[in-house]
Short mmCIF file of N, CA and C in Angstrom, two decimals:
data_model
loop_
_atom_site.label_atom_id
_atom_site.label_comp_id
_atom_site.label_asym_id
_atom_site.label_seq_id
_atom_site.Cartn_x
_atom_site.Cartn_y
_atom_site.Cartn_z
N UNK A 1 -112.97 113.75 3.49
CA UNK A 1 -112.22 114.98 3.32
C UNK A 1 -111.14 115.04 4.40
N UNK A 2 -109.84 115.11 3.94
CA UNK A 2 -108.87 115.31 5.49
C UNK A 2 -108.97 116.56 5.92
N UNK A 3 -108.66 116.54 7.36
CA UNK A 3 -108.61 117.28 8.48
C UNK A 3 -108.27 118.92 7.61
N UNK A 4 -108.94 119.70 7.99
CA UNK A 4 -108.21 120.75 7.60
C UNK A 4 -108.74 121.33 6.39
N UNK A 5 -109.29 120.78 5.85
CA UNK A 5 -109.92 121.52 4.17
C UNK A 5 -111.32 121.21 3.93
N UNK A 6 -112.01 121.71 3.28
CA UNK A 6 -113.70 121.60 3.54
C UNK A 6 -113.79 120.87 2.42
N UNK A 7 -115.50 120.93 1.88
CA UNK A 7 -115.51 119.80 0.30
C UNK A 7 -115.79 120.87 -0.18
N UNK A 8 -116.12 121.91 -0.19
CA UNK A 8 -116.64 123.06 -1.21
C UNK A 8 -117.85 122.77 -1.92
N UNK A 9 -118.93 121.91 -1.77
CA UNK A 9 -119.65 121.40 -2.39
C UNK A 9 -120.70 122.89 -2.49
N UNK A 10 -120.77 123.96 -1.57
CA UNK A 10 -121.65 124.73 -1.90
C UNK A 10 -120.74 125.35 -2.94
N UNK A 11 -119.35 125.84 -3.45
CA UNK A 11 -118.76 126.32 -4.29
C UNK A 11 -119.49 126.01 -5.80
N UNK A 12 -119.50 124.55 -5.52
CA UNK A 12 -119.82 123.84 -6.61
C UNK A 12 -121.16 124.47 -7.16
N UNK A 13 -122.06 124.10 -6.14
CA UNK A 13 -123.30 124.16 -6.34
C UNK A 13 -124.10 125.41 -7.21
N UNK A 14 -123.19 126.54 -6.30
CA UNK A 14 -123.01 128.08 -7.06
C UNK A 14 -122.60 127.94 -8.16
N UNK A 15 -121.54 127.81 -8.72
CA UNK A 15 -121.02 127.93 -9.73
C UNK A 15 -121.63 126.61 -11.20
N UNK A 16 -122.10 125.98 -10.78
CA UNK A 16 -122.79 125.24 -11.55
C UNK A 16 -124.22 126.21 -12.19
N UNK A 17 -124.42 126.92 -11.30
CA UNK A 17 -125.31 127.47 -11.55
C UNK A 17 -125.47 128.45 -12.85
N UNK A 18 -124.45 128.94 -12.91
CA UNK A 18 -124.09 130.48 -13.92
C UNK A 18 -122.68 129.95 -14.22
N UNK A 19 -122.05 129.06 -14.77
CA UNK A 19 -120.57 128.81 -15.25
C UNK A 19 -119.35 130.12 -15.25
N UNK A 20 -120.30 130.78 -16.65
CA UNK A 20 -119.78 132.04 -16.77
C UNK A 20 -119.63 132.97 -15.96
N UNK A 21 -120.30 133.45 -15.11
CA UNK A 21 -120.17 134.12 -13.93
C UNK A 21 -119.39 133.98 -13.04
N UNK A 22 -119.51 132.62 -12.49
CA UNK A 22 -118.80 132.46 -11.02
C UNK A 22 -117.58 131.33 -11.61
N UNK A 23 -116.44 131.97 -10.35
CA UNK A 23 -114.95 130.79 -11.03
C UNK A 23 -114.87 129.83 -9.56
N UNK A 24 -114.32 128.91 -9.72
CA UNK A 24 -114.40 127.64 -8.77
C UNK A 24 -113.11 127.99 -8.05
N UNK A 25 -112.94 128.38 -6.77
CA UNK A 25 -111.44 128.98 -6.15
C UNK A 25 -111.65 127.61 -4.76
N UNK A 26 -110.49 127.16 -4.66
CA UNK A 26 -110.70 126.13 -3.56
C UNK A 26 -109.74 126.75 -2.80
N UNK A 27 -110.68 126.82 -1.44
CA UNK A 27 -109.73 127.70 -0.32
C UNK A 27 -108.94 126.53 0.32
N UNK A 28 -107.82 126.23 0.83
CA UNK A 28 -106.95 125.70 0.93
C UNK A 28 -105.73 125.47 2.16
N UNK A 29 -105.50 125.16 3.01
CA UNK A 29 -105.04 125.15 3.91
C UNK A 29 -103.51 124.65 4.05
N UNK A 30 -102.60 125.02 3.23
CA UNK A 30 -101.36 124.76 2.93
C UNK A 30 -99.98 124.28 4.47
N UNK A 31 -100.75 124.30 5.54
CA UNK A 31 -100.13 124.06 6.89
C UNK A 31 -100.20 122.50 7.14
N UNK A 32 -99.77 121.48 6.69
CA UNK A 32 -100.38 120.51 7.02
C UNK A 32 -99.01 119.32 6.83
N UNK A 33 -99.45 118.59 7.89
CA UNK A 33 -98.33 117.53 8.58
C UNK A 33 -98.07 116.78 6.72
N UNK A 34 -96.61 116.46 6.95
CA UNK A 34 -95.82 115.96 5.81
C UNK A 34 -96.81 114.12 5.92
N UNK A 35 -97.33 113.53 6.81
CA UNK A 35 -97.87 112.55 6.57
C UNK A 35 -99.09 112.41 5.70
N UNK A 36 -99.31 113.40 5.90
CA UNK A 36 -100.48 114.19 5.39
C UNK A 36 -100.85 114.80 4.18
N UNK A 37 -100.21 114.95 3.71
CA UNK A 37 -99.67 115.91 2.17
C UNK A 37 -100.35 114.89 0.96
N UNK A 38 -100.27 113.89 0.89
CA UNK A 38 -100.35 113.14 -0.47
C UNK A 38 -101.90 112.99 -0.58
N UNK A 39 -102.64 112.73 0.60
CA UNK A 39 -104.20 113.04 0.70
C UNK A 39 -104.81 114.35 0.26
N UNK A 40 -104.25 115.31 1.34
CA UNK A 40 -104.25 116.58 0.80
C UNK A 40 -104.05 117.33 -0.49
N UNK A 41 -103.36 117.20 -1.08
CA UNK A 41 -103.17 117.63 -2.26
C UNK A 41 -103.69 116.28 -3.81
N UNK A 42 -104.23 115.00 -3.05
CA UNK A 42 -104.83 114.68 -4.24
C UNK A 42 -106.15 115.05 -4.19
N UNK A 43 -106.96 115.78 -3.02
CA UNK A 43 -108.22 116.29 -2.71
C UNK A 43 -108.12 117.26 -3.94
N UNK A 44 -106.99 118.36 -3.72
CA UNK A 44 -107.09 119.48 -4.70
C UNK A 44 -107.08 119.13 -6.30
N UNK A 45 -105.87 118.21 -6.33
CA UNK A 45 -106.14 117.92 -7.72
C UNK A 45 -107.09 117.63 -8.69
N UNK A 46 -108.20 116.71 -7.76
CA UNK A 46 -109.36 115.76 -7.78
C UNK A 46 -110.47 117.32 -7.95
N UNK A 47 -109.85 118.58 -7.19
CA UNK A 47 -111.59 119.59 -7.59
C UNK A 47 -110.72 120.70 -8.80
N UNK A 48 -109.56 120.49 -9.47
CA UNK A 48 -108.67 120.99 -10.00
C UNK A 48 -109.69 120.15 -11.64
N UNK A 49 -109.35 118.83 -11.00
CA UNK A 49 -110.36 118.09 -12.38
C UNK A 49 -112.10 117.86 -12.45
N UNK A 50 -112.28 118.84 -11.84
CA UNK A 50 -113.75 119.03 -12.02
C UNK A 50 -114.02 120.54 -12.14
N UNK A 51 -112.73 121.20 -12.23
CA UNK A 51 -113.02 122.69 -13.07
C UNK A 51 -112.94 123.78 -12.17
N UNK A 52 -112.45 123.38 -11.22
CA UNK A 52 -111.90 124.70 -10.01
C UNK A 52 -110.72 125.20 -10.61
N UNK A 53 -110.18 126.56 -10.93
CA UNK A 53 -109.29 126.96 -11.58
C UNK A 53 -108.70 127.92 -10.70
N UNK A 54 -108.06 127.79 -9.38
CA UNK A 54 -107.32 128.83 -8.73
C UNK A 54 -107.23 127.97 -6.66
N UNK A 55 -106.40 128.77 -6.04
CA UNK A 55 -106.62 128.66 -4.90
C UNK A 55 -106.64 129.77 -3.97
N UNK A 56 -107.38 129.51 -2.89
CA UNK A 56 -107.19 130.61 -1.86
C UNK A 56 -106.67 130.16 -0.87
N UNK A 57 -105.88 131.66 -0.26
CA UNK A 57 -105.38 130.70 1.08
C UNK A 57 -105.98 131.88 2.23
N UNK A 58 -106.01 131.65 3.31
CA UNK A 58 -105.92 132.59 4.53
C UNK A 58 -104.74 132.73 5.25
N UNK A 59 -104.14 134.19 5.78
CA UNK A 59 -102.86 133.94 6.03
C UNK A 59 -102.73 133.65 7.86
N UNK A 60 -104.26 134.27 7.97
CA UNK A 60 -104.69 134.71 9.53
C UNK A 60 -104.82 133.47 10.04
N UNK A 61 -106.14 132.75 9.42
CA UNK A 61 -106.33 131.76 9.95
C UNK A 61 -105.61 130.47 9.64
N UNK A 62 -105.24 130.48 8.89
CA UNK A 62 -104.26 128.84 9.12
C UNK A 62 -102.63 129.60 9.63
N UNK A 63 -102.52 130.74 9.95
CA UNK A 63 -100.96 130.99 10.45
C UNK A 63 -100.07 130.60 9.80
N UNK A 64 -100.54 131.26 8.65
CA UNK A 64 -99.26 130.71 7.46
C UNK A 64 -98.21 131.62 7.40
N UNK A 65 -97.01 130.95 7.21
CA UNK A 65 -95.83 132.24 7.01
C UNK A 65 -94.94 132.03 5.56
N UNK A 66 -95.69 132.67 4.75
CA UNK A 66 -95.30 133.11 3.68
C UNK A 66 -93.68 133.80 3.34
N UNK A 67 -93.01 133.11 2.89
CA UNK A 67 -93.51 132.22 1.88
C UNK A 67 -93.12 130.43 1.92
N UNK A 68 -92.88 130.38 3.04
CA UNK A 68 -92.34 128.87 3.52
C UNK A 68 -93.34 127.99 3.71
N UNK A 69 -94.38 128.59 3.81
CA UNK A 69 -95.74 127.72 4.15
C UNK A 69 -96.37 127.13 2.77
N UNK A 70 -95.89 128.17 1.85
CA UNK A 70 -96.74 127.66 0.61
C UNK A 70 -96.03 127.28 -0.50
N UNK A 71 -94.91 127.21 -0.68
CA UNK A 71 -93.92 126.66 -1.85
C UNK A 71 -94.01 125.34 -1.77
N UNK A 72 -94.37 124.50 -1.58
CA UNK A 72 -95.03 123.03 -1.84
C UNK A 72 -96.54 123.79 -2.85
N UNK A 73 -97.06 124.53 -2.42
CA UNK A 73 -98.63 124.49 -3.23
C UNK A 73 -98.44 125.09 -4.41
N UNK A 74 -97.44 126.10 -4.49
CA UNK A 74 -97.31 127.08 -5.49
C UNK A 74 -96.46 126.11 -6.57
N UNK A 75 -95.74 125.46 -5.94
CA UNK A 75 -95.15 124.47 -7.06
C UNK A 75 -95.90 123.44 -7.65
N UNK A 76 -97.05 122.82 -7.04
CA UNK A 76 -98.31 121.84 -7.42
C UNK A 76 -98.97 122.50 -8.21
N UNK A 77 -99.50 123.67 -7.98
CA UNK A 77 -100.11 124.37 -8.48
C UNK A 77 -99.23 124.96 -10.33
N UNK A 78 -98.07 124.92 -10.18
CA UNK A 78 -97.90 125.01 -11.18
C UNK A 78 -97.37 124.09 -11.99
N UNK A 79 -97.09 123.15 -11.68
CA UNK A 79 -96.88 121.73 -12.37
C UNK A 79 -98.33 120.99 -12.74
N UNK A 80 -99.53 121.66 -12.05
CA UNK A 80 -101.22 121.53 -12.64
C UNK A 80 -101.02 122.28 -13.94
N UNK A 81 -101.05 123.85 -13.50
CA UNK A 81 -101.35 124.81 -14.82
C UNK A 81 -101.15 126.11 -14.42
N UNK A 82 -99.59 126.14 -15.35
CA UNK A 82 -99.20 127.78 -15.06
C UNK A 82 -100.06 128.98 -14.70
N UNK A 83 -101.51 128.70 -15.34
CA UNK A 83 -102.53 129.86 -15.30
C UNK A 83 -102.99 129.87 -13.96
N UNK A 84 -103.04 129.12 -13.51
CA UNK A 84 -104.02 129.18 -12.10
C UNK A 84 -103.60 129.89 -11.15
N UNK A 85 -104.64 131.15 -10.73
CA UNK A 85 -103.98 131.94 -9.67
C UNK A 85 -104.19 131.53 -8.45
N UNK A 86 -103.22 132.25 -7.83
CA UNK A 86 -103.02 131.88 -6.13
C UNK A 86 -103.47 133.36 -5.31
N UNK A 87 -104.87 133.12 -4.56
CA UNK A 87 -105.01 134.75 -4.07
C UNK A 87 -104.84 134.51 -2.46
N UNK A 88 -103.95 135.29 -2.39
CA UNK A 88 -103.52 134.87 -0.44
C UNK A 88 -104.59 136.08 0.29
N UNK A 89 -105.28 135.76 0.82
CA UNK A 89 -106.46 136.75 1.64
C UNK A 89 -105.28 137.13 2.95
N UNK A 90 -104.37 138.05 3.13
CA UNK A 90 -103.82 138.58 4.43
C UNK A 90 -104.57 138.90 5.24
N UNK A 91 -104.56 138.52 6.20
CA UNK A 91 -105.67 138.70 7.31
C UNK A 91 -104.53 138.70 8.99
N UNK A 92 -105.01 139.51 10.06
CA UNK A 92 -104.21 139.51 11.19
C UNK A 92 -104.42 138.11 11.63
N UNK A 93 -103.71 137.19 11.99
CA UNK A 93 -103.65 136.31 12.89
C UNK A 93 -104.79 136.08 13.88
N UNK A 94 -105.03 135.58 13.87
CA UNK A 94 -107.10 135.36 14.93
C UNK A 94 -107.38 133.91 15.12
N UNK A 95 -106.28 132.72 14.67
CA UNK A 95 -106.98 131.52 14.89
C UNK A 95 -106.11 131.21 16.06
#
């Protein structure tokens, strides 16, 4: 898993559980060195094709500044699938 993004495997685990119930949101860390990017975002794609349908971001903790931080994801994200939402958790700055 690169630096910076978790495996979500308990996401999984939940949501395997009850399909219908629970939706697969991969929280996401959109701050990340341009060397870095093509790993990163084939991680997402890769839980994108095992049925995660959305992303989260934190704005606090990865110190993202919206909206410059995330127009690389929002554009991946929609060249995946127009439907998939993007929920930005705003949070004060704390990392």
């Amino acid at each position: 898993m690169p630096k910076g993004q978790l495996d979500h495997q308990d996401v999984i685990n939940v949501s395997n559980k009850d399909p219908e119930r629970f939706y697969k949101f991969f929280w996401f860390n959109p701050k990340i060195k341009p060397e870095d990017e093509d790993s990163n975002y084939k991680v997402l794609e890769n839980h994108f094709d095992l049925g995660f349908c959305g992303v989260k971001i934190h704005s606090g903790i990865h110190l993202i500044k919206i909206p410059r931080d995330i127009i690389k994801l929002v554009r991946f994200m929609q060249d995946y699938d127009k439907k998939f939402p993007l929920f930005v958790h705003f949070t004060p700055k704390f990392s």
